[in-house]
Amino acid sequence: MNNLGQKVIYQIYPKSFYDSNGDGVGDIPGIIQKLDYIKKLNVDMIWFNPFFVSPQNDNGYDIADYYKIDPRFGTMADFEELVKKLKEINVGVMLDMVLNHCSTENIWFKKALAGDEKYRKFFYLRKAKPDGSLPNNWQSKFGGPAWAKFGDTDYYYLHLYDPTQADLDWHNPEVRKELFKVINFWRSKGVHGFRFDVINVTGKAEKLIDSTDPVEEKSLYTDTPVVHKYLKEMNAATFGQDPDSVTVGEMSSTTIPNSIEYSKPSEHELSMVFTFHHLKVDYKDGQKWTKTPFDFMKLKKLFTEWQEKMDQGGGWNALFWNNHDQPWALNRFGDTGKYREKSAEMLATATHLMRGTPYIYMGEEIGMMDPHYSSMKNYVDVEAKNAYQELLQEGKSQEEAFEIVKTKARDNSRVPMHWNDEKYAGFSQVKPWLMPTDQDKINVENELTHGEIFDYYQKLIKLRKSEKLISDGHIKMFLKDDPQIFAYARYLDDSDQKLLVFTNFYGEGCCAELPKEYQNKKCKVLISNYDEQSDKLDALISLKPYEVLAVVID
């Protein structure tokens, strides 16, 4: 399985990592300048968010040219140097492939607009209904209808996201051929990792029918059977030819059976899947733009289902709390005050010791948290601005709407990396594209000198590389009804040894009775964030606030 269980992947949002040329935007030479830090991290691969030519209407997920580096991020020579230098420290490169849609600035769309029949077939072009209404009633994920007028023709084009992101029609073999060419171009540059953006919405039907409600609507274009066929074809034509390729699909609203098929090695589709159900447990009534405490029992249930069933089916999970589309997990599931360090370590342990491949989002390893913004003027993301307006239209006051946006905005995790405590966090010499806050107390310099979170992550990464129970083991949850403790066991088929992992998700101490099979067993502490020394488990387990205890028993 390509040692997937031993790998740890780090995510860099290039725009916010390090600005080398003083324009307020992070760039590729900036990443090269921080290679010492990357080496210290001890990760195996870096996933980079897109740095291809783009109008940046959706932060680079609207690609105008799949073959060129956007000048704001550097040159192709910079990219080649980055790949070479990362290879020297044994770090692979994972690029973000946005293949469901392209920018309306892309040459394919421009040729289609100019009337080129070949390229018109690259997109979902449909005429209005006889009554003059839109081709169907689908909604864009960014709000408003999913259709926009196609130039001055009688047609509309489908955009599941921003109107400047036109969906590509994967039914057309020419489209697939062009997209596979893109992957192979980057493979020829030494890239063996690929993350596929919203790849499971590529299976839309040829006849695009009206939906009856939002839930049913998603099912009309998400996770349809043809997606598996497309992925198998893509695998065979591109990365499947590399024995060391690592791929991950971002799977919107997916299911366990589909995810098993996407990631099971014998299916020849992808290495693993990103799923998001666990990051919706603080959505009131399933709605993102709400403010409500997370539902711990629901979180446990989701982790239990996904971990155990993916294991039983032979699928593989990407493990993560944070990315460029999520507010910081520390604000959502931890404590940004008194227990910032302990809760950051607890959250890391909960996922890093599970079955799958862990991802660390830049800044997570120093305990970064949501910025303290005071007005909507501080935000730049189109989604947050649209949501704010919609909340006002629903009758929320400006204060209420702002409080909700503050807890859920994608910009929260897009703030520049805090390198030191300077005015712009050591990210740039000039005012950055998005302002940092809290860098006076949370920054790399401070963390490496006095902190404990970075060191703790190092221990977790080392354990994953050295302990077969973690990299290769099966998983079974226990203490399922406990209102504070999330606990699981890792085990191998050919050994009596078990790894027991206990995490307290709250700022109060707690205790629970262990299952009989684990009581009064000799144990060895593998990791703890309170320096626990114990050589025996009693009948009861007691944990301090946000405590982690991972022990091996025979």
Coordinates of C-alpha atoms in Angstrom, one line a residue:
M1 CA 0.0 0.0 0.0
N2 CA 2.9 2.3 -0.7
N3 CA 3.5 2.7 3.1
L4 CA 0.6 5.1 3.2
G5 CA 0.2 4.4 6.9
Q6 CA 3.6 5.8 7.6
K7 CA 3.3 9.0 5.7
V8 CA 2.4 12.4 7.1
I9 CA 1.4 15.2 4.7
Y10 CA 1.8 18.9 5.3
Q11 CA -0.5 21.5 3.6
I12 CA 0.9 24.8 2.5
Y13 CA -1.5 27.6 1.3
P14 CA 1.2 29.4 -0.8
K15 CA -0.5 32.8 -0.7
S16 CA 0.0 32.8 3.1
F17 CA 3.2 31.0 3.8
Y18 CA 6.0 33.5 3.2
D19 CA 6.3 36.6 1.0
S20 CA 9.8 36.8 -0.5
N21 CA 9.4 39.8 -2.8
G22 CA 7.5 42.3 -0.6
D23 CA 4.2 42.4 -2.4
G24 CA 2.1 41.1 0.5
V25 CA 1.4 37.8 -1.1
G26 CA 3.2 34.5 -0.3
D27 CA 5.1 32.9 -3.2
I28 CA 7.2 29.9 -4.3
P29 CA 10.6 31.5 -3.6
G30 CA 9.2 32.2 -0.1
I31 CA 8.6 28.5 0.4
I32 CA 12.1 27.7 -0.8
Q33 CA 13.5 30.2 1.8
K34 CA 11.7 28.2 4.5
L35 CA 13.1 24.8 3.7
D36 CA 14.9 24.6 7.0
Y37 CA 11.6 24.8 8.8
I38 CA 10.0 22.2 6.4
K39 CA 12.9 19.9 7.1
K40 CA 12.4 20.3 10.8
L41 CA 8.7 19.2 10.4
N42 CA 9.8 15.7 9.3
V43 CA 6.8 15.3 6.9
D44 CA 6.9 13.1 3.8
M45 CA 5.0 15.2 1.3
I46 CA 3.6 18.8 0.9
W47 CA 0.2 19.5 -0.6
F48 CA 0.3 22.9 -2.2
N49 CA -3.0 24.8 -2.9
P50 CA -3.1 25.9 -6.6
F51 CA -0.6 28.4 -7.9
F52 CA -1.5 28.1 -11.6
V53 CA -2.5 31.1 -13.6
S54 CA -5.9 32.3 -12.3
P55 CA -8.0 35.5 -12.0
Q56 CA -8.2 34.4 -8.2
N57 CA -12.0 34.8 -8.0
D58 CA -11.9 31.7 -5.8
N59 CA -8.4 31.9 -4.5
G60 CA -6.8 29.9 -7.4
Y61 CA -9.5 27.3 -7.7
D62 CA -10.5 29.0 -10.9
I63 CA -7.7 28.0 -13.3
A64 CA -7.1 29.9 -16.5
D65 CA -4.0 28.0 -17.5
Y66 CA -3.2 24.5 -16.1
Y67 CA 0.4 24.6 -17.5
K68 CA 1.7 27.8 -16.2
I69 CA 2.7 29.2 -12.7
D70 CA 0.8 32.4 -11.9
P71 CA 3.5 35.2 -12.0
R72 CA 2.3 36.4 -8.5
F73 CA 3.7 33.1 -7.1
G74 CA 6.9 32.9 -9.2
T75 CA 8.1 31.1 -12.3
M76 CA 8.3 27.6 -13.7
A77 CA 12.1 27.7 -12.8
D78 CA 11.1 28.5 -9.2
F79 CA 8.8 25.5 -9.2
E80 CA 11.4 23.2 -10.6
E81 CA 13.9 24.4 -8.0
L82 CA 11.3 23.8 -5.3
V83 CA 10.7 20.2 -6.4
K84 CA 14.4 19.6 -6.6
K85 CA 15.2 21.0 -3.2
L86 CA 12.3 19.2 -1.5
K87 CA 13.5 15.9 -3.1
E88 CA 16.9 16.5 -1.5
I89 CA 15.3 16.4 1.9
N90 CA 13.0 13.5 0.9
V91 CA 9.8 15.5 0.7
G92 CA 7.4 14.8 -2.2
V93 CA 5.2 17.3 -3.9
M94 CA 1.4 17.0 -4.1
L95 CA -0.3 19.4 -6.5
D96 CA -4.0 20.5 -6.4
M97 CA -5.8 19.5 -9.5
V98 CA -9.0 21.4 -10.1
L99 CA -10.6 19.3 -12.9
N100 CA -14.4 19.7 -12.3
H101 CA -14.4 23.2 -13.6
C102 CA -12.1 25.8 -15.1
S103 CA -12.0 29.6 -15.2
T104 CA -14.1 31.4 -17.8
E105 CA -10.7 33.0 -18.6
N106 CA -9.4 29.6 -19.7
I107 CA -8.6 29.3 -23.5
W108 CA -11.1 26.4 -23.7
F109 CA -14.0 28.6 -22.5
K110 CA -12.9 31.5 -24.7
K111 CA -12.8 29.3 -27.8
A112 CA -16.2 28.0 -26.9
L113 CA -17.6 31.5 -26.6
A114 CA -16.0 32.4 -30.0
G115 CA -18.2 29.6 -31.4
D116 CA -15.6 26.8 -31.7
E117 CA -17.8 23.6 -31.7
K118 CA -15.1 21.4 -30.3
Y119 CA -14.8 23.5 -27.2
R120 CA -18.5 24.2 -26.8
K121 CA -18.7 20.5 -26.1
F122 CA -16.3 20.9 -23.2
F123 CA -19.0 22.6 -21.1
Y124 CA -22.6 22.0 -20.0
L125 CA -24.4 24.4 -22.4
R126 CA -28.2 24.2 -22.2
K127 CA -31.0 26.4 -23.5
A128 CA -33.7 28.0 -21.3
K129 CA -36.9 26.0 -20.7
P130 CA -39.8 26.8 -23.1
D131 CA -41.2 29.2 -20.4
G132 CA -37.9 31.1 -20.5
S133 CA -36.7 30.0 -17.1
L134 CA -33.2 28.6 -16.5
P135 CA -32.3 25.1 -17.8
N136 CA -32.9 23.7 -14.3
N137 CA -33.4 24.8 -10.7
W138 CA -30.0 23.8 -9.3
Q139 CA -28.3 26.2 -6.9
S140 CA -24.6 27.2 -6.9
K141 CA -22.7 26.2 -3.8
F142 CA -21.7 29.9 -3.4
G143 CA -25.3 31.0 -3.5
G144 CA -27.7 31.9 -6.4
P145 CA -28.6 29.8 -9.4
A146 CA -26.0 27.4 -10.9
W147 CA -26.5 28.8 -14.5
A148 CA -25.1 31.9 -16.2
K149 CA -25.7 33.3 -19.7
F150 CA -23.2 32.0 -22.2
G151 CA -22.1 35.2 -24.0
D152 CA -24.8 36.6 -26.3
T153 CA -26.1 33.1 -27.4
D154 CA -29.4 31.4 -26.4
Y155 CA -27.4 29.1 -24.1
Y156 CA -26.6 29.1 -20.4
Y157 CA -23.5 27.3 -18.9
L158 CA -23.5 25.3 -15.7
H159 CA -21.4 26.5 -12.8
L160 CA -21.8 24.6 -9.5
Y161 CA -19.5 27.2 -7.9
D162 CA -18.7 30.8 -8.8
P163 CA -20.1 32.0 -12.2
T164 CA -16.4 32.4 -13.3
Q165 CA -15.9 28.6 -12.7
A166 CA -17.6 26.8 -15.6
D167 CA -18.2 23.1 -15.1
L168 CA -16.4 20.8 -17.5
D169 CA -18.4 18.1 -19.2
W170 CA -16.6 14.8 -18.3
H171 CA -19.0 12.9 -20.6
N172 CA -16.9 14.2 -23.4
P173 CA -13.8 11.9 -23.9
E174 CA -11.9 14.8 -25.3
V175 CA -12.3 16.7 -22.0
R176 CA -11.0 13.7 -20.1
K177 CA -8.0 13.4 -22.5
E178 CA -7.1 17.1 -22.1
L179 CA -7.3 16.8 -18.3
F180 CA -5.2 13.7 -18.2
K181 CA -2.6 15.5 -20.3
V182 CA -2.4 18.1 -17.6
I183 CA -1.7 15.5 -14.9
N184 CA 1.0 13.9 -17.1
F185 CA 2.6 17.3 -17.7
W186 CA 3.2 17.8 -14.0
R187 CA 4.2 14.1 -13.6
S188 CA 7.0 14.9 -16.1
K189 CA 8.1 17.7 -13.7
G190 CA 8.7 15.1 -10.9
V191 CA 5.3 15.4 -9.2
H192 CA 4.0 12.2 -7.8
G193 CA 1.2 13.5 -5.5
F194 CA -2.1 14.8 -6.6
R195 CA -5.1 16.1 -4.6
F196 CA -8.3 16.2 -6.7
D197 CA -10.6 19.1 -5.9
V198 CA -14.4 18.1 -5.6
I199 CA -13.7 15.2 -7.9
N200 CA -16.9 13.3 -7.0
V201 CA -19.2 16.0 -8.6
T202 CA -17.8 15.2 -12.1
G203 CA -20.5 12.5 -12.6
K204 CA -23.4 14.8 -13.5
A205 CA -26.0 13.2 -15.8
E206 CA -26.2 14.3 -19.5
K207 CA -29.9 15.2 -18.9
L208 CA -29.9 17.7 -16.1
I209 CA -33.3 17.4 -14.4
D210 CA -34.9 19.7 -11.8
S211 CA -34.4 18.8 -8.2
T212 CA -37.2 18.5 -5.6
D213 CA -35.1 19.7 -2.6
P214 CA -31.5 20.5 -1.7
V215 CA -30.6 17.0 -0.4
E216 CA -31.9 15.3 -3.5
E217 CA -30.2 17.9 -5.6
K218 CA -26.8 17.0 -4.3
S219 CA -27.4 13.4 -5.2
L220 CA -28.1 14.3 -8.8
Y221 CA -24.5 15.3 -9.3
T222 CA -22.5 13.9 -6.4
D223 CA -21.0 10.4 -6.1
T224 CA -22.8 8.9 -9.1
P225 CA -21.6 5.5 -10.4
V226 CA -19.8 7.0 -13.4
V227 CA -17.3 8.8 -11.1
H228 CA -15.7 5.4 -10.4
K229 CA -15.3 4.7 -14.1
Y230 CA -13.7 8.2 -14.6
L231 CA -11.3 7.6 -11.8
K232 CA -10.2 4.2 -13.0
E233 CA -9.6 5.7 -16.5
M234 CA -7.6 8.6 -15.0
N235 CA -5.5 6.2 -12.8
A236 CA -4.6 4.1 -15.8
A237 CA -3.8 7.0 -18.0
T238 CA -1.7 9.0 -15.5
F239 CA -0.5 8.6 -11.9
G240 CA -1.3 4.8 -11.8
Q241 CA 1.9 4.4 -13.8
D242 CA 3.9 5.6 -10.8
P243 CA 4.5 3.0 -8.1
D244 CA 5.1 5.8 -5.6
S245 CA 2.1 8.0 -6.4
V246 CA 0.0 9.4 -3.6
T247 CA -3.5 10.7 -4.5
V248 CA -6.4 12.0 -2.5
G249 CA -9.9 12.9 -3.7
E250 CA -11.8 15.7 -2.0
M251 CA -15.2 14.0 -1.7
S252 CA -18.1 16.3 -1.2
S253 CA -21.1 14.7 0.7
T254 CA -19.9 11.2 0.0
T255 CA -20.8 7.8 1.5
I256 CA -18.7 5.1 3.2
P257 CA -19.4 2.4 0.4
N258 CA -18.3 4.9 -2.3
S259 CA -15.3 6.0 -0.3
I260 CA -14.2 2.4 0.1
E261 CA -14.4 1.9 -3.7
Y262 CA -12.6 5.2 -4.3
S263 CA -9.6 4.3 -2.1
K264 CA -9.4 0.5 -2.0
P265 CA -6.1 -0.4 -3.7
S266 CA -7.6 -3.3 -5.8
E267 CA -10.1 -0.8 -7.4
H268 CA -7.2 1.3 -8.9
E269 CA -8.8 4.7 -8.3
L270 CA -7.2 6.8 -5.6
S271 CA -5.0 6.3 -2.5
M272 CA -7.4 7.9 -0.1
V273 CA -10.3 10.3 0.4
F274 CA -11.0 13.6 2.2
T275 CA -14.4 13.5 3.8
F276 CA -16.0 16.3 5.8
H277 CA -18.9 14.9 7.9
H278 CA -16.9 15.3 11.1
L279 CA -16.5 19.0 10.4
K280 CA -20.2 19.7 10.3
V281 CA -21.0 18.7 13.9
D282 CA -21.1 22.4 14.8
Y283 CA -23.6 23.2 12.0
K284 CA -27.0 23.9 13.5
D285 CA -29.6 21.9 11.6
G286 CA -26.9 21.1 9.0
Q287 CA -26.5 24.8 8.1
K288 CA -22.9 26.1 8.0
W289 CA -23.6 29.7 8.7
T290 CA -24.9 29.2 12.3
K291 CA -23.2 29.4 15.7
T292 CA -23.6 26.5 18.0
P293 CA -21.3 24.3 20.2
F294 CA -20.0 21.1 18.5
D295 CA -22.0 17.9 19.1
F296 CA -19.4 15.6 20.7
M297 CA -21.5 12.4 20.6
K298 CA -22.2 13.0 16.9
L299 CA -18.5 13.5 16.3
K300 CA -17.7 10.2 18.1
K301 CA -20.3 8.4 16.1
L302 CA -19.0 9.7 12.8
F303 CA -15.4 8.8 13.6
T304 CA -16.5 5.4 14.7
E305 CA -18.5 4.7 11.6
W306 CA -16.0 6.0 9.1
Q307 CA -12.9 4.5 10.8
E308 CA -14.4 1.0 11.5
K309 CA -16.2 0.6 8.2
M310 CA -13.4 1.9 6.0
D311 CA -11.1 -0.5 7.8
Q312 CA -13.5 -3.5 7.3
G313 CA -13.9 -2.6 3.6
G314 CA -10.3 -2.0 2.9
G315 CA -10.6 1.8 2.2
W316 CA -8.2 4.5 3.4
N317 CA -9.0 7.8 5.1
A318 CA -7.1 11.1 5.0
L319 CA -7.1 12.3 8.6
F320 CA -7.4 16.0 9.3
W321 CA -9.0 18.8 11.3
N322 CA -7.8 21.8 9.4
N323 CA -7.4 23.1 5.9
H324 CA -7.8 26.3 3.8
D325 CA -11.6 25.9 3.7
Q326 CA -12.2 25.5 7.4
P327 CA -12.0 27.8 10.5
W328 CA -9.3 26.5 12.9
A329 CA -10.2 23.3 14.8
L330 CA -8.8 24.8 18.0
N331 CA -11.6 27.3 18.1
R332 CA -14.2 24.7 17.3
F333 CA -13.2 21.7 19.3
G334 CA -10.5 22.9 21.7
D335 CA -9.8 25.8 24.0
T336 CA -8.0 28.8 22.7
G337 CA -7.4 30.2 26.2
K338 CA -6.2 28.4 29.3
Y339 CA -5.7 25.0 27.6
R340 CA -4.5 26.1 24.1
E341 CA -1.5 23.8 24.2
K342 CA -3.2 20.8 25.8
S343 CA -6.3 20.9 23.6
A344 CA -4.1 21.4 20.4
E345 CA -2.1 18.3 21.4
M346 CA -5.3 16.4 22.2
L347 CA -6.9 17.1 18.8
A348 CA -3.7 16.1 17.0
T349 CA -3.5 12.8 18.9
A350 CA -7.1 12.0 18.3
T351 CA -6.6 11.9 14.5
H352 CA -2.9 11.1 14.2
L353 CA -3.2 7.8 16.0
M354 CA -6.2 6.7 13.9
R355 CA -6.1 4.5 10.8
G356 CA -5.3 6.6 7.7
T357 CA -2.8 9.3 6.6
P358 CA -2.6 12.4 8.7
Y359 CA -2.5 15.9 7.2
I360 CA -1.2 18.9 9.1
Y361 CA -2.3 22.4 7.9
M362 CA 0.4 25.1 8.1
G363 CA 0.3 26.8 11.5
E364 CA -1.6 24.0 13.2
E365 CA 1.7 22.7 14.5
I366 CA 2.2 25.9 16.5
G367 CA -1.4 26.1 17.7
M368 CA -2.7 28.9 15.5
M369 CA -6.3 30.0 15.9
D370 CA -9.0 32.2 14.3
P371 CA -8.0 35.8 13.9
H372 CA -9.6 38.5 16.1
Y373 CA -11.2 40.6 13.4
S374 CA -13.5 43.5 14.3
S375 CA -15.4 44.1 11.0
M376 CA -16.4 42.5 7.7
K377 CA -13.8 44.8 6.1
N378 CA -11.1 42.5 7.4
Y379 CA -12.4 39.6 5.3
V380 CA -11.7 39.1 1.6
D381 CA -13.3 35.7 0.9
V382 CA -16.3 35.8 -1.5
E383 CA -18.1 33.1 0.4
A384 CA -17.9 35.0 3.7
K385 CA -19.1 38.2 2.2
N386 CA -22.1 36.5 0.5
A387 CA -23.0 34.7 3.7
Y388 CA -22.9 37.9 5.6
Q389 CA -25.4 39.5 3.2
E390 CA -27.7 36.5 3.3
L391 CA -27.7 36.5 7.1
L392 CA -28.7 40.2 7.1
Q393 CA -31.5 39.3 4.6
E394 CA -32.7 36.6 6.9
G395 CA -33.2 39.3 9.5
K396 CA -30.1 38.9 11.6
S397 CA -28.6 42.1 13.1
Q398 CA -25.2 43.2 11.8
E399 CA -23.6 42.1 15.1
E400 CA -25.3 38.6 15.0
A401 CA -24.4 38.1 11.3
F402 CA -20.8 39.2 12.0
E403 CA -20.5 36.8 15.0
I404 CA -21.6 33.9 12.8
V405 CA -19.2 34.8 10.0
K406 CA -16.3 35.1 12.5
T407 CA -16.8 31.5 13.6
K408 CA -17.1 29.9 10.1
A409 CA -15.2 32.0 7.5
R410 CA -12.6 30.3 5.4
D411 CA -10.3 33.3 5.8
N412 CA -9.8 32.3 9.4
S413 CA -7.2 29.6 8.4
R414 CA -5.9 31.6 5.4
V415 CA -4.3 34.3 7.6
P416 CA -0.5 34.5 6.9
M417 CA 1.8 32.0 8.8
H418 CA 3.0 33.6 12.0
W419 CA 6.9 33.4 11.8
N420 CA 7.6 35.9 14.5
D421 CA 6.0 38.6 16.6
E422 CA 6.5 41.5 14.2
K423 CA 3.7 43.8 12.9
Y424 CA 3.1 41.5 9.9
A425 CA 4.1 38.3 11.7
G426 CA 7.4 38.0 9.8
F427 CA 5.4 36.9 6.8
S428 CA 6.0 40.1 4.8
Q429 CA 7.7 43.5 5.0
V430 CA 4.5 45.2 3.7
K431 CA 0.8 45.0 4.6
P432 CA -0.2 41.4 3.7
W433 CA -3.3 40.5 1.6
L434 CA -5.0 39.3 4.8
M435 CA -4.0 40.5 8.3
P436 CA -2.5 38.3 11.0
T437 CA -3.6 38.7 14.7
D438 CA -2.2 37.2 17.9
Q439 CA 1.3 36.8 16.4
D440 CA 2.7 38.5 19.6
K441 CA 2.1 35.2 21.5
I442 CA 1.7 32.5 18.8
N443 CA 4.5 32.3 16.2
V444 CA 7.2 29.9 15.0
E445 CA 10.1 31.6 16.6
N446 CA 8.4 31.6 20.0
E447 CA 7.1 28.0 19.6
L448 CA 10.5 26.5 18.6
T449 CA 12.2 28.3 21.6
H450 CA 9.6 27.9 24.4
G451 CA 6.6 26.0 23.0
E452 CA 5.5 22.4 23.4
I453 CA 3.0 21.9 20.5
F454 CA 5.6 21.6 17.7
D455 CA 7.6 19.1 19.7
Y456 CA 4.5 17.1 20.4
Y457 CA 3.7 16.9 16.7
Q458 CA 7.3 15.6 16.1
K459 CA 6.6 12.8 18.6
L460 CA 3.4 11.9 16.8
I461 CA 5.1 11.8 13.4
K462 CA 7.9 9.7 14.7
L463 CA 5.5 7.2 16.2
R464 CA 3.6 6.8 12.9
K465 CA 6.9 5.9 11.2
S466 CA 8.0 3.5 13.9
E467 CA 4.9 1.8 15.3
K468 CA 3.2 -0.8 13.1
L469 CA 0.1 -0.6 15.3
I470 CA -0.3 2.9 14.2
S471 CA 0.7 2.6 10.5
D472 CA -0.9 -0.7 9.7
G473 CA -3.3 -1.6 12.6
H474 CA -7.0 -2.1 12.5
I475 CA -9.2 0.1 14.7
K476 CA -12.1 -0.4 17.1
M477 CA -13.7 2.2 19.2
F478 CA -14.7 1.7 22.9
L479 CA -16.3 3.8 25.7
K480 CA -18.7 4.8 23.0
D481 CA -21.3 6.3 25.4
D482 CA -18.8 8.3 27.4
P483 CA -19.8 12.0 27.2
Q484 CA -16.2 13.3 27.4
I485 CA -13.7 10.6 26.4
F486 CA -13.0 9.5 22.8
A487 CA -11.2 6.2 23.0
Y488 CA -10.1 3.5 20.5
A489 CA -7.9 0.5 20.2
R490 CA -5.5 -0.3 17.4
Y491 CA -4.5 -3.9 16.8
L492 CA -2.7 -6.2 14.2
D493 CA -4.0 -9.5 13.0
D494 CA -0.8 -11.4 13.9
S495 CA -0.2 -9.9 17.4
D496 CA -1.8 -9.8 20.8
Q497 CA -0.5 -6.3 21.4
K498 CA -3.0 -3.4 21.4
L499 CA -2.6 0.3 21.4
L500 CA -5.2 2.1 23.5
V501 CA -5.8 5.8 22.9
F502 CA -7.7 7.9 25.3
T503 CA -8.5 11.6 24.6
N504 CA -10.5 14.0 26.9
F505 CA -12.3 16.5 24.7
Y506 CA -13.1 18.9 27.5
G507 CA -11.6 21.3 30.0
E508 CA -12.8 19.3 33.0
G509 CA -11.2 16.2 34.4
C510 CA -13.1 12.9 34.0
C511 CA -13.0 9.2 34.7
A512 CA -14.5 6.1 33.2
E513 CA -14.6 2.4 33.8
L514 CA -12.5 0.4 31.3
P515 CA -13.9 -2.5 29.4
K516 CA -13.1 -5.8 31.3
E517 CA -10.6 -6.9 28.7
Y518 CA -8.4 -3.9 29.4
Q519 CA -8.6 -3.8 33.2
N520 CA -5.5 -4.3 35.3
K521 CA -3.3 -4.9 32.3
K522 CA 0.4 -4.1 32.3
C523 CA 1.1 -1.2 29.9
K524 CA 3.7 1.0 28.4
V525 CA 3.0 4.7 27.8
L526 CA 3.6 5.6 24.2
I527 CA 2.6 9.3 24.4
S528 CA 0.9 11.6 26.8
N529 CA 0.6 15.4 26.9
Y530 CA 0.9 15.4 30.7
D531 CA 4.0 13.2 31.0
E532 CA 2.0 10.4 32.5
Q533 CA 4.2 7.5 33.8
S534 CA 2.2 4.3 34.3
D535 CA 3.0 0.7 34.0
K536 CA -0.5 -0.7 34.7
L537 CA -4.1 0.1 33.8
D538 CA -6.5 0.0 36.6
A539 CA -10.3 -0.7 36.3
L540 CA -10.8 3.1 35.9
I541 CA -9.2 5.5 33.6
S542 CA -9.0 9.1 34.8
L543 CA -8.0 12.0 32.6
K544 CA -7.1 15.6 33.3
P545 CA -8.5 18.5 31.2
Y546 CA -7.8 17.8 27.5
E547 CA -5.5 14.9 28.5
V548 CA -4.2 12.3 26.0
L549 CA -3.0 8.9 27.1
A550 CA -1.8 6.3 24.5
V551 CA -0.6 3.0 26.0
V552 CA 0.5 -0.4 24.5
I553 CA -0.8 -3.5 26.3
D554 CA 0.1 -7.2 25.6

